[in-house]
mmCIF file of C-alpha atoms in Angstrom:
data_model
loop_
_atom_site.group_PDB
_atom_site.id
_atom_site.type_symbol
_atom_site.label_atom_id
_atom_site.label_comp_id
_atom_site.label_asym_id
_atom_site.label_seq_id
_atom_site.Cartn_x
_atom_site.Cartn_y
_atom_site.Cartn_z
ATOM 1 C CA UNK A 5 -43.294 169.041 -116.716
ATOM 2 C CA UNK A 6 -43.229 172.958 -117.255
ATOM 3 C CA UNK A 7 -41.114 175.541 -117.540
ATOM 4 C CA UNK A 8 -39.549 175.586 -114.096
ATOM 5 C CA UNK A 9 -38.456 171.970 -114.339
ATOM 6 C CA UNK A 10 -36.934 172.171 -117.942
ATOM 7 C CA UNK A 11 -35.363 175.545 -117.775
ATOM 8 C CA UNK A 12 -35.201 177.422 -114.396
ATOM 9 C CA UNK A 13 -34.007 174.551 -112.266
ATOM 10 C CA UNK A 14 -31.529 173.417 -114.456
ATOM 11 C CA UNK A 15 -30.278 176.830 -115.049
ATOM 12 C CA UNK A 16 -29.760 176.939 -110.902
ATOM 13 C CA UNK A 17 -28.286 173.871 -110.599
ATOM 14 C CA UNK A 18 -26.014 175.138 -113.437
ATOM 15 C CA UNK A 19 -24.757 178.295 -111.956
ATOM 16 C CA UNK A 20 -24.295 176.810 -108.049
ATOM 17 C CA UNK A 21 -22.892 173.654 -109.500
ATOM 18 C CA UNK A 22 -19.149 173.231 -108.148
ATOM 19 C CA UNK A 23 -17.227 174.042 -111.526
ATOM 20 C CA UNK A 24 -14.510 171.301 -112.112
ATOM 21 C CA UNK A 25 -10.821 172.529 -112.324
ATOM 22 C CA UNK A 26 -8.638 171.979 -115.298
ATOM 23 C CA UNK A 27 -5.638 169.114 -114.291
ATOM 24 C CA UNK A 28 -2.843 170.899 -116.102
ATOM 25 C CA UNK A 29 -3.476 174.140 -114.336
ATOM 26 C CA UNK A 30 -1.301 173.382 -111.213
ATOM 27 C CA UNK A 31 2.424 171.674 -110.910
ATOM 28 C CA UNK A 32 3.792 169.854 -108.184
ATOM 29 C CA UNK A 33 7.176 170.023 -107.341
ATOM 30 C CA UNK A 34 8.800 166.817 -106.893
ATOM 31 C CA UNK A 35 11.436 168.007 -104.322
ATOM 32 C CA UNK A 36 9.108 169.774 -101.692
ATOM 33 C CA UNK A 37 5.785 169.116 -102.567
ATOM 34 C CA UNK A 38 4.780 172.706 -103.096
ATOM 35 C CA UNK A 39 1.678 173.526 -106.229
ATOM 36 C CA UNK A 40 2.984 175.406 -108.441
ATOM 37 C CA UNK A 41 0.446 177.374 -111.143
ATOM 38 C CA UNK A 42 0.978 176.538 -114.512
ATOM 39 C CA UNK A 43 2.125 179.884 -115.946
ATOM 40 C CA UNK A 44 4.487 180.748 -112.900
ATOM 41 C CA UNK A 45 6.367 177.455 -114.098
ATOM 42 C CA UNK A 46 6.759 178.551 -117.768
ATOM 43 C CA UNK A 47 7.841 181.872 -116.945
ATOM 44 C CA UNK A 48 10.550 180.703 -114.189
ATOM 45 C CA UNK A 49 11.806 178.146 -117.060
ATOM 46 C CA UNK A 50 10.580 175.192 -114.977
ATOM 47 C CA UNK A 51 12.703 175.498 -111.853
ATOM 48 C CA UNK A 52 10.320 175.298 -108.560
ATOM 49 C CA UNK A 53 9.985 178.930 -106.737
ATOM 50 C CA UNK A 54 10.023 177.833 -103.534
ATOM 51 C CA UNK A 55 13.471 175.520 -103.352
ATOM 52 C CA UNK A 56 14.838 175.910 -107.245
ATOM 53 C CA UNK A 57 14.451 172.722 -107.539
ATOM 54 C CA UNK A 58 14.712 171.784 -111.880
ATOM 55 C CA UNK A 59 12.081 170.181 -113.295
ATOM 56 C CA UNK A 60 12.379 168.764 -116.924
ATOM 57 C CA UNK A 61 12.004 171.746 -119.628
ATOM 58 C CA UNK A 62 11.596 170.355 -123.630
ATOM 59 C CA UNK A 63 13.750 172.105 -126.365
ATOM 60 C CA UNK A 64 11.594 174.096 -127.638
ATOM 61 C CA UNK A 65 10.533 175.531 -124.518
ATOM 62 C CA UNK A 66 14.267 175.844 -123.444
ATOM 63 C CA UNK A 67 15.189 177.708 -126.645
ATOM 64 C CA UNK A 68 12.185 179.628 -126.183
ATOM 65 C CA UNK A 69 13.723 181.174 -123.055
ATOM 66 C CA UNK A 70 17.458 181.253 -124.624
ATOM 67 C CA UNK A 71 16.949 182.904 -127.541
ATOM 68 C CA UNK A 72 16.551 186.714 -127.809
ATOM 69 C CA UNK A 73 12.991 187.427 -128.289
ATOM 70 C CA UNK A 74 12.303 183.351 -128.178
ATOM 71 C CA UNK A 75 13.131 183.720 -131.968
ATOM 72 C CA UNK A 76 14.966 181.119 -134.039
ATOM 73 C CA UNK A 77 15.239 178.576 -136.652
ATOM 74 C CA UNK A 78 15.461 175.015 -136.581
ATOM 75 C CA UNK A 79 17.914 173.017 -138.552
ATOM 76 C CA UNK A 80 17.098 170.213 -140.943
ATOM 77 C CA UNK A 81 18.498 166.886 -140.133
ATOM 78 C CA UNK A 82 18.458 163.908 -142.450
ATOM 79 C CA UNK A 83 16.801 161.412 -141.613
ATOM 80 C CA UNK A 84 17.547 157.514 -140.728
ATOM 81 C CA UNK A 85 16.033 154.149 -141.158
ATOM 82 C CA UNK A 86 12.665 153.506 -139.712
ATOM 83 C CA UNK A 87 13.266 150.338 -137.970
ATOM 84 C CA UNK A 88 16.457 149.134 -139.210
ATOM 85 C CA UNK A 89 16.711 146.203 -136.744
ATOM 86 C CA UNK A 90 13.074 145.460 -136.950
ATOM 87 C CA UNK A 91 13.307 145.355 -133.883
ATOM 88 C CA UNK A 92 10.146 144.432 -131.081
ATOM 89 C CA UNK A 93 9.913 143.841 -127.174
ATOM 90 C CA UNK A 94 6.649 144.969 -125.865
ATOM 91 C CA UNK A 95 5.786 146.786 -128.544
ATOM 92 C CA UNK A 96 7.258 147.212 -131.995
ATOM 93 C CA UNK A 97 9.845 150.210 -132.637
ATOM 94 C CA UNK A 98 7.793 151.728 -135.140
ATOM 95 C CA UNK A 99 4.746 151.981 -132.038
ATOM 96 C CA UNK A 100 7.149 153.029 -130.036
ATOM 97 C CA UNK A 101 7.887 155.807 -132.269
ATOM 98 C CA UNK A 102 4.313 157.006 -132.935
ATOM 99 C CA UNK A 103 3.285 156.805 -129.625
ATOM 100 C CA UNK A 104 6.577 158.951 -128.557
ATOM 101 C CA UNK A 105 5.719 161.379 -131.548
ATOM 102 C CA UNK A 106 2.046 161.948 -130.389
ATOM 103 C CA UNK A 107 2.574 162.435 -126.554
ATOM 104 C CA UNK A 108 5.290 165.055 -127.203
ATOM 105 C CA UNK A 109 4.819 166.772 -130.435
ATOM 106 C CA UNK A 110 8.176 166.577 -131.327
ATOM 107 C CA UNK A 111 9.918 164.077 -134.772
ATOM 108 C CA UNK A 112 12.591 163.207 -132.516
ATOM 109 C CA UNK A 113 14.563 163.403 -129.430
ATOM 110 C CA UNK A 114 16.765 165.956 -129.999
ATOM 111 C CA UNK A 115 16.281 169.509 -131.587
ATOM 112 C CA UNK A 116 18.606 171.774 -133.303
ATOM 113 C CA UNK A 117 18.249 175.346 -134.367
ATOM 114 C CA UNK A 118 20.320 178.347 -134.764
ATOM 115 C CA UNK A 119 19.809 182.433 -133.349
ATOM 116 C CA UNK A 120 21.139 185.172 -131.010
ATOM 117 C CA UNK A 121 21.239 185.084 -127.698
ATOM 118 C CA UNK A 122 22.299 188.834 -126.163
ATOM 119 C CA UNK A 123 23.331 189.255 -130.086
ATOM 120 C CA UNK A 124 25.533 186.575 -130.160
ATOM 121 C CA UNK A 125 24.987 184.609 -132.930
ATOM 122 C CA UNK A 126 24.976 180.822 -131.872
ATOM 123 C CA UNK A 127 24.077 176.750 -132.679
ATOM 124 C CA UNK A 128 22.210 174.984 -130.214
ATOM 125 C CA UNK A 129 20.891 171.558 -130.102
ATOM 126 C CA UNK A 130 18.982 170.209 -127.086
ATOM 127 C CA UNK A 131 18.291 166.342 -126.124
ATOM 128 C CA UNK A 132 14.368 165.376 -125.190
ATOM 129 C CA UNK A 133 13.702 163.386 -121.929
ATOM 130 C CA UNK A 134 10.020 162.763 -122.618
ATOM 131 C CA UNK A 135 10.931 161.629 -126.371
ATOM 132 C CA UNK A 136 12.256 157.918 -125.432
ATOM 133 C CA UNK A 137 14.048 158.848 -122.563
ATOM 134 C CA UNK A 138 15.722 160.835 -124.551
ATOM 135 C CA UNK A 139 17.890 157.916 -125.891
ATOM 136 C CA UNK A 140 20.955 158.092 -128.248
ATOM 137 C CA UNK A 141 19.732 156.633 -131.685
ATOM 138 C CA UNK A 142 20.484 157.761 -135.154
ATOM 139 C CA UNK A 143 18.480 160.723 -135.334
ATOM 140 C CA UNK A 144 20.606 162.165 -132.343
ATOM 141 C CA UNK A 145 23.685 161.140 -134.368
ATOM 142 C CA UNK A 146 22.510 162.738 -137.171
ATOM 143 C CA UNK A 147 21.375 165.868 -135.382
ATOM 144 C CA UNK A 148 24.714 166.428 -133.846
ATOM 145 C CA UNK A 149 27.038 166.402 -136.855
ATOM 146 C CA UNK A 150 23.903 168.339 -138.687
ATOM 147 C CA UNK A 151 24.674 170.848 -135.569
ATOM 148 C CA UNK A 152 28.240 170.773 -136.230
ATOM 149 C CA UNK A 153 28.350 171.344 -139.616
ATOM 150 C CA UNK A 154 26.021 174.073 -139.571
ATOM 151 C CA UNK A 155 28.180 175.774 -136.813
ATOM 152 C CA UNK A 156 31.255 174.988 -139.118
ATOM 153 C CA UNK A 157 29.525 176.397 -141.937
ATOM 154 C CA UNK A 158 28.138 179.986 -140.292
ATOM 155 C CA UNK A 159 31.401 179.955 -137.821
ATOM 156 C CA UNK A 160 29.219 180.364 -134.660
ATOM 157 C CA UNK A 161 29.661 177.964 -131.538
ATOM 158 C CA UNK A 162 27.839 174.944 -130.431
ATOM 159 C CA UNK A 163 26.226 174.957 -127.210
ATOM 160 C CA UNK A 164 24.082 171.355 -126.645
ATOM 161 C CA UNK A 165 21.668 171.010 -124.209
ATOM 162 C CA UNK A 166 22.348 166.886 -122.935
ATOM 163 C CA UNK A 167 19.291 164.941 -121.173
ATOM 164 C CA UNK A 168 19.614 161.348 -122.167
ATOM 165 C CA UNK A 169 19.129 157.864 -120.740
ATOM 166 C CA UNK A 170 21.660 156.334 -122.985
ATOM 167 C CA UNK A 171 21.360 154.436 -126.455
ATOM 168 C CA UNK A 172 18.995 153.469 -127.576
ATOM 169 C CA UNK A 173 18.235 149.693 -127.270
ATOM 170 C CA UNK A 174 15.578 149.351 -130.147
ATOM 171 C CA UNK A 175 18.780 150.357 -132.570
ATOM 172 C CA UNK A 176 21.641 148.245 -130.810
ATOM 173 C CA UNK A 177 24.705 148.126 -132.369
ATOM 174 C CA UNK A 178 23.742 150.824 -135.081
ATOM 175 C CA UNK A 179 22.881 153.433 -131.896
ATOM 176 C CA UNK A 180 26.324 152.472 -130.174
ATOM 177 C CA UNK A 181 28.236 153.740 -133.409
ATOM 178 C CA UNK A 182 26.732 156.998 -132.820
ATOM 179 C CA UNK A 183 29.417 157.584 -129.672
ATOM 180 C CA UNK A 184 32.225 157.758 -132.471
ATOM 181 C CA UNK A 185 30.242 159.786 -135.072
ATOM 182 C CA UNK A 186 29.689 162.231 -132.596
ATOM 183 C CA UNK A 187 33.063 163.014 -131.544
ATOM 184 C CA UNK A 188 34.572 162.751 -134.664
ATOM 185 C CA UNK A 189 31.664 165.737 -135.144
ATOM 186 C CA UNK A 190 32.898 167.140 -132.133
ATOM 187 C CA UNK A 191 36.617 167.379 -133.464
ATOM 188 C CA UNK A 192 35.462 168.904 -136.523
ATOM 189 C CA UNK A 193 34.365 171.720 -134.204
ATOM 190 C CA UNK A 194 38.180 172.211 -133.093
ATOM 191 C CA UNK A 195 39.859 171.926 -136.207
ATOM 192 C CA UNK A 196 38.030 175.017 -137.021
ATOM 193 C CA UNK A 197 38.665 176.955 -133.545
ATOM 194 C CA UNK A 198 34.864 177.127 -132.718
ATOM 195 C CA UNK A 199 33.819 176.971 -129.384
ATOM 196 C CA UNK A 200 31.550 173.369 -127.960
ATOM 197 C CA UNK A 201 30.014 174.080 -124.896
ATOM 198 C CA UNK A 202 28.116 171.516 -123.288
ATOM 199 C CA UNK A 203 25.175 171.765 -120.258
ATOM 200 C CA UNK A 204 24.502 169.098 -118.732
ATOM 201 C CA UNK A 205 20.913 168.658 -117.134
ATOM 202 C CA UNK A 206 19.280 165.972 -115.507
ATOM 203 C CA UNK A 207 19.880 162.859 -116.134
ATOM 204 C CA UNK A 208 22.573 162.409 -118.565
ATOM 205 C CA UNK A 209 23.787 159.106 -118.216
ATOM 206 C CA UNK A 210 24.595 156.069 -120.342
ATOM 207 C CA UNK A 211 26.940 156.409 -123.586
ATOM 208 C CA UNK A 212 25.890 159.978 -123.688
ATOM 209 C CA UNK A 213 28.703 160.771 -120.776
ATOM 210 C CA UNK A 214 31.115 158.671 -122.795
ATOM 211 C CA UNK A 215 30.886 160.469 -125.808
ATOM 212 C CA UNK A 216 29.890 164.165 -126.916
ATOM 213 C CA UNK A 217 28.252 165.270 -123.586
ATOM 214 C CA UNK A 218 31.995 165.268 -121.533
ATOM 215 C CA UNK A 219 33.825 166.616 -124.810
ATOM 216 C CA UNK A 220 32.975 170.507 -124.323
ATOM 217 C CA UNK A 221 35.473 172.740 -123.917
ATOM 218 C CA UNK A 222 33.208 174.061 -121.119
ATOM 219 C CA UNK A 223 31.337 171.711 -118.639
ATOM 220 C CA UNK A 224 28.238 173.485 -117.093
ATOM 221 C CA UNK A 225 25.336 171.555 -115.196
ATOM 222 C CA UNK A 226 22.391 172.462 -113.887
ATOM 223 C CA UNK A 227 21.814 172.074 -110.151
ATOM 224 C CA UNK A 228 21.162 168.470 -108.526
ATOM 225 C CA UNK A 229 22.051 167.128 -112.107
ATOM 226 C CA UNK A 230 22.868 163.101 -112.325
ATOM 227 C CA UNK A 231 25.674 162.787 -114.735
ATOM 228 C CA UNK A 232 26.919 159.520 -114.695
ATOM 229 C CA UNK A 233 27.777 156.293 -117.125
ATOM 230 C CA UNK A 234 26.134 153.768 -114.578
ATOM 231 C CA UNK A 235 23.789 154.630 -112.462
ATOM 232 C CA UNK A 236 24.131 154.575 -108.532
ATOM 233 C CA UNK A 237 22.332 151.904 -107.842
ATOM 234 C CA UNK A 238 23.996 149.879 -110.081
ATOM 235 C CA UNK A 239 27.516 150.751 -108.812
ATOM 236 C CA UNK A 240 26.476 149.751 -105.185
ATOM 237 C CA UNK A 241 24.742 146.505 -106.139
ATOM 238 C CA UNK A 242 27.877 145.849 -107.696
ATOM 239 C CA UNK A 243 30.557 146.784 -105.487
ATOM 240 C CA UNK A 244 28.212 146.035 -102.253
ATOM 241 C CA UNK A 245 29.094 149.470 -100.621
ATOM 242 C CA UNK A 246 27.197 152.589 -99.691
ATOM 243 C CA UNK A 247 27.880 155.423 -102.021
ATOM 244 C CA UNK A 248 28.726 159.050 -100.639
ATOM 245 C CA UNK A 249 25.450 161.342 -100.621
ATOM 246 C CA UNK A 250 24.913 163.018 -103.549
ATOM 247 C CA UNK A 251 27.218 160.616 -105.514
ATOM 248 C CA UNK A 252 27.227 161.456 -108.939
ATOM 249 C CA UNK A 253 25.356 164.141 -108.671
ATOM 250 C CA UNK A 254 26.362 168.027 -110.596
ATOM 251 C CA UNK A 255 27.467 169.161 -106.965
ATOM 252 C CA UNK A 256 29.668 166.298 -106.154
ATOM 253 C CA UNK A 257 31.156 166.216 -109.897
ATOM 254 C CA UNK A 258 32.039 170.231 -109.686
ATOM 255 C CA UNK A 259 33.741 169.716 -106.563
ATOM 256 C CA UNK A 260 35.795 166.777 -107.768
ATOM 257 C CA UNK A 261 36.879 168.596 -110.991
ATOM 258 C CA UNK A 262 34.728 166.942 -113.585
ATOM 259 C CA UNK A 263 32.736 170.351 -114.265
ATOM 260 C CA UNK A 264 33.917 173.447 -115.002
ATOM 261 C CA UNK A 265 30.567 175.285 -113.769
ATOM 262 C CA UNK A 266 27.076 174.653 -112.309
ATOM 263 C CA UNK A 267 24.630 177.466 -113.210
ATOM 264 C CA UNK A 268 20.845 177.887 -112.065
ATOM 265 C CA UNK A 269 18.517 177.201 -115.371
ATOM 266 C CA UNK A 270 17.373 181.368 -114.726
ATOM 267 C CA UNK A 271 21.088 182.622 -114.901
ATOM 268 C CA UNK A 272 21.694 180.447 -117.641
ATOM 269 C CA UNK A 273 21.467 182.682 -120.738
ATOM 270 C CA UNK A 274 23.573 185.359 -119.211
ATOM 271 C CA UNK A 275 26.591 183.188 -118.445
ATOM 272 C CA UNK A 276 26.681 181.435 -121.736
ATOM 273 C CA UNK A 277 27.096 185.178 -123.262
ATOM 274 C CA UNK A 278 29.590 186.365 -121.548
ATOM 275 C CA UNK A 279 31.462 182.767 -121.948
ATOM 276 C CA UNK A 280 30.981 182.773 -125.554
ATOM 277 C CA UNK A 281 31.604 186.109 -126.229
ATOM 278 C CA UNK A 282 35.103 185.818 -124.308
ATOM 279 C CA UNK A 283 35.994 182.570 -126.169
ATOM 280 C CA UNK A 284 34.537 183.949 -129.797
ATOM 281 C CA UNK A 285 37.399 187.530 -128.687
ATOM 282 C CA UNK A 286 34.021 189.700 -128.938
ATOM 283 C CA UNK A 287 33.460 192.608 -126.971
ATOM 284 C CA UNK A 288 31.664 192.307 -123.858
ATOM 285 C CA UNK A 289 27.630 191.811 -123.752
ATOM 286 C CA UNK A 290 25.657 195.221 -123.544
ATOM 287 C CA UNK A 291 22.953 194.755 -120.813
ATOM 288 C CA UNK A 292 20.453 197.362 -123.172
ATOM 289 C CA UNK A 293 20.237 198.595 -126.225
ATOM 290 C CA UNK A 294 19.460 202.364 -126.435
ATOM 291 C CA UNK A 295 17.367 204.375 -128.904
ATOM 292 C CA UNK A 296 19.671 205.637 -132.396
ATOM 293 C CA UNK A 297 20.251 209.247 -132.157
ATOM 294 C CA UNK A 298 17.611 210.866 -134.019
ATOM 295 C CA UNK A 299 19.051 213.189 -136.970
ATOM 296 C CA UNK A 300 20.067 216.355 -136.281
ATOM 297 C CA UNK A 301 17.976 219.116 -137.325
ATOM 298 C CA UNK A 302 19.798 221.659 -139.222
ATOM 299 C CA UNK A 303 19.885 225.021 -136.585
ATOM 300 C CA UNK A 304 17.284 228.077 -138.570
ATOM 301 C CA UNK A 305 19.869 230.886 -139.540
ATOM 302 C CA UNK A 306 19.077 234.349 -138.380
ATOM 303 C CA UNK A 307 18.121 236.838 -141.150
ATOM 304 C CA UNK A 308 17.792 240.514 -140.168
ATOM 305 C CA UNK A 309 15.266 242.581 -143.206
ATOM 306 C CA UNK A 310 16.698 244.653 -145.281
ATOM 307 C CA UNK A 311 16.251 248.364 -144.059
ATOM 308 C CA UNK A 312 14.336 251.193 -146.073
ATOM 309 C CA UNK A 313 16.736 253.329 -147.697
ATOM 310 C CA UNK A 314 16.095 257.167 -147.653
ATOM 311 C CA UNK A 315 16.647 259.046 -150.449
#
């Protein structure tokens, strides 16, 4: 053993060695296959480059692109029961919970937080598809009417983001009684001539659809969204028949009158301005903001000198 073998051949080895790659430095798109680097994604808000296809975005990264400067602040929400039901398949709720808490980062499936977008002063709340499937429980309840009351309270409108599988089963009966607390939260919103817009992204299905998530005064999706309240397959195992392509889909829903609007994740921001802005009787958006005057400097008066006088 001598210096070569403990320190110069390693120190080759090192430098010629095939370095390995990070995992969660390239994205593939699930529509066309294409890799996608991992900072092109965040800055196109998760839609694909190469066909648009939209890939799930969480709340906070969604707000971070809605709100002006990615600035804003959340909104309590009181909390429920732990595991009211003590409820268990699989695993215990509680487990569930945790394990749901840890993978995401987030308390719960749905976020809620108020700011400007193109100074318009707004509520937002956005559902969480990797938090549970983003199921309906009694946070979500909770977080709605928080979101209305808050919107009641500053007069601003509610826009909510939906993404949800449906209720959630761990809560049963107590998650199903969130459908009528939430549009009785929703009503409170028109009683008090505020705007609710609601955006629909992919997949909102389940008792989501049939309660706050088709109550908007405005219906926009995102592209290829399923909005439904049973899923396809379940509607042709039951009624034995092929469904029309793209059944159920945001496209197929626009085109038979169930949406008002379906609007690419990237031209998002822009519409929901000008639509609130119109419904709120504000003046149009300003696309840029230019410099104040700078104060006028007061303009030097002339002064001749006094001539000699002669005596």
């Amino acid at each position: 053993m001598n210096w070569i073998t403990n320190y110069v051949r390693p120190r080759i080895n090192s430098i010629f060695s095939r370095r390995e790659i990070p995992e969660n430095l390239w994205v593939k798109c699930d529509e066309c296959g294409t890799m996608l680097f991992h900072r092109e994604m965040s800055d196109n808000l998760n839609v694909c480059s190469n066909c648009g296809h939209h890939m799930n975005i969480t709340p906070r990264e969604r707000f971070q692109g809605l709100f002006d400067g990615g600035i804003f602040t959340e909104v309590s929400v009181p909390e429920p029961l732990a595991d009211p039901l003590q409820f268990r398949d699989q695993k215990k709720y509680p487990d569930r919970m945790k394990a749901a808490q840890k993978a995401t980062g987030e308390k719960e499936a749905m976020l809620v937080a108020t700011g400007e977008i193109g100074r318009t002063p707004i509520v937002a709340a956005a559902q969480d598809f990797s938090f549970m499937a983003g199921s309906m429980g009694m946070y979500v309840g909770n977080a709605i009417i928080a979101a209305a009351e808050k919107a009641v309270e500053l007069r601003r409108p509610l826009v909510l983001f939906s993404a949800a599988g449906g209720a959630r089963m761990q809560e049963g009966i107590l998650s199903l009684m969130q459908m009528p607390r939430t549009t009785v939260a929703v009503q409170m919103l028109k009683e008090a001539n505020l705007p609710y817009i609601v955006v629909l992204t992919h997949p909102t299905t389940g008792g989501v659809t049939a309660s706050y998530a088709m109550l908007g005064d405005i219906q926009i999706a995102e592209p290829g969204a399923l909005i439904c309240f049973a899923g396809p397959r379940v509607i042709e195992q039951t009624i034995r028949e092929k469904l029309p392509e793209g059944f159920q889909r945001a496209e197929y829903l626009l085109e038979h009158g169930m949406l008002d609007r379906v609007t690419d994740r990237r031209k998002m921001r822009e519409e929901l301005v000008q639509i609130i802005r119109m419904l709120m009787h504000m003046p149009p958006p300003v696309a840029g903001d230019l410099p104040a005057p700078s104060p006028a400097e007061p303009t030097p008066v002339a002064t001749t000198p006094p001539s000699d006088q002669t005596s």
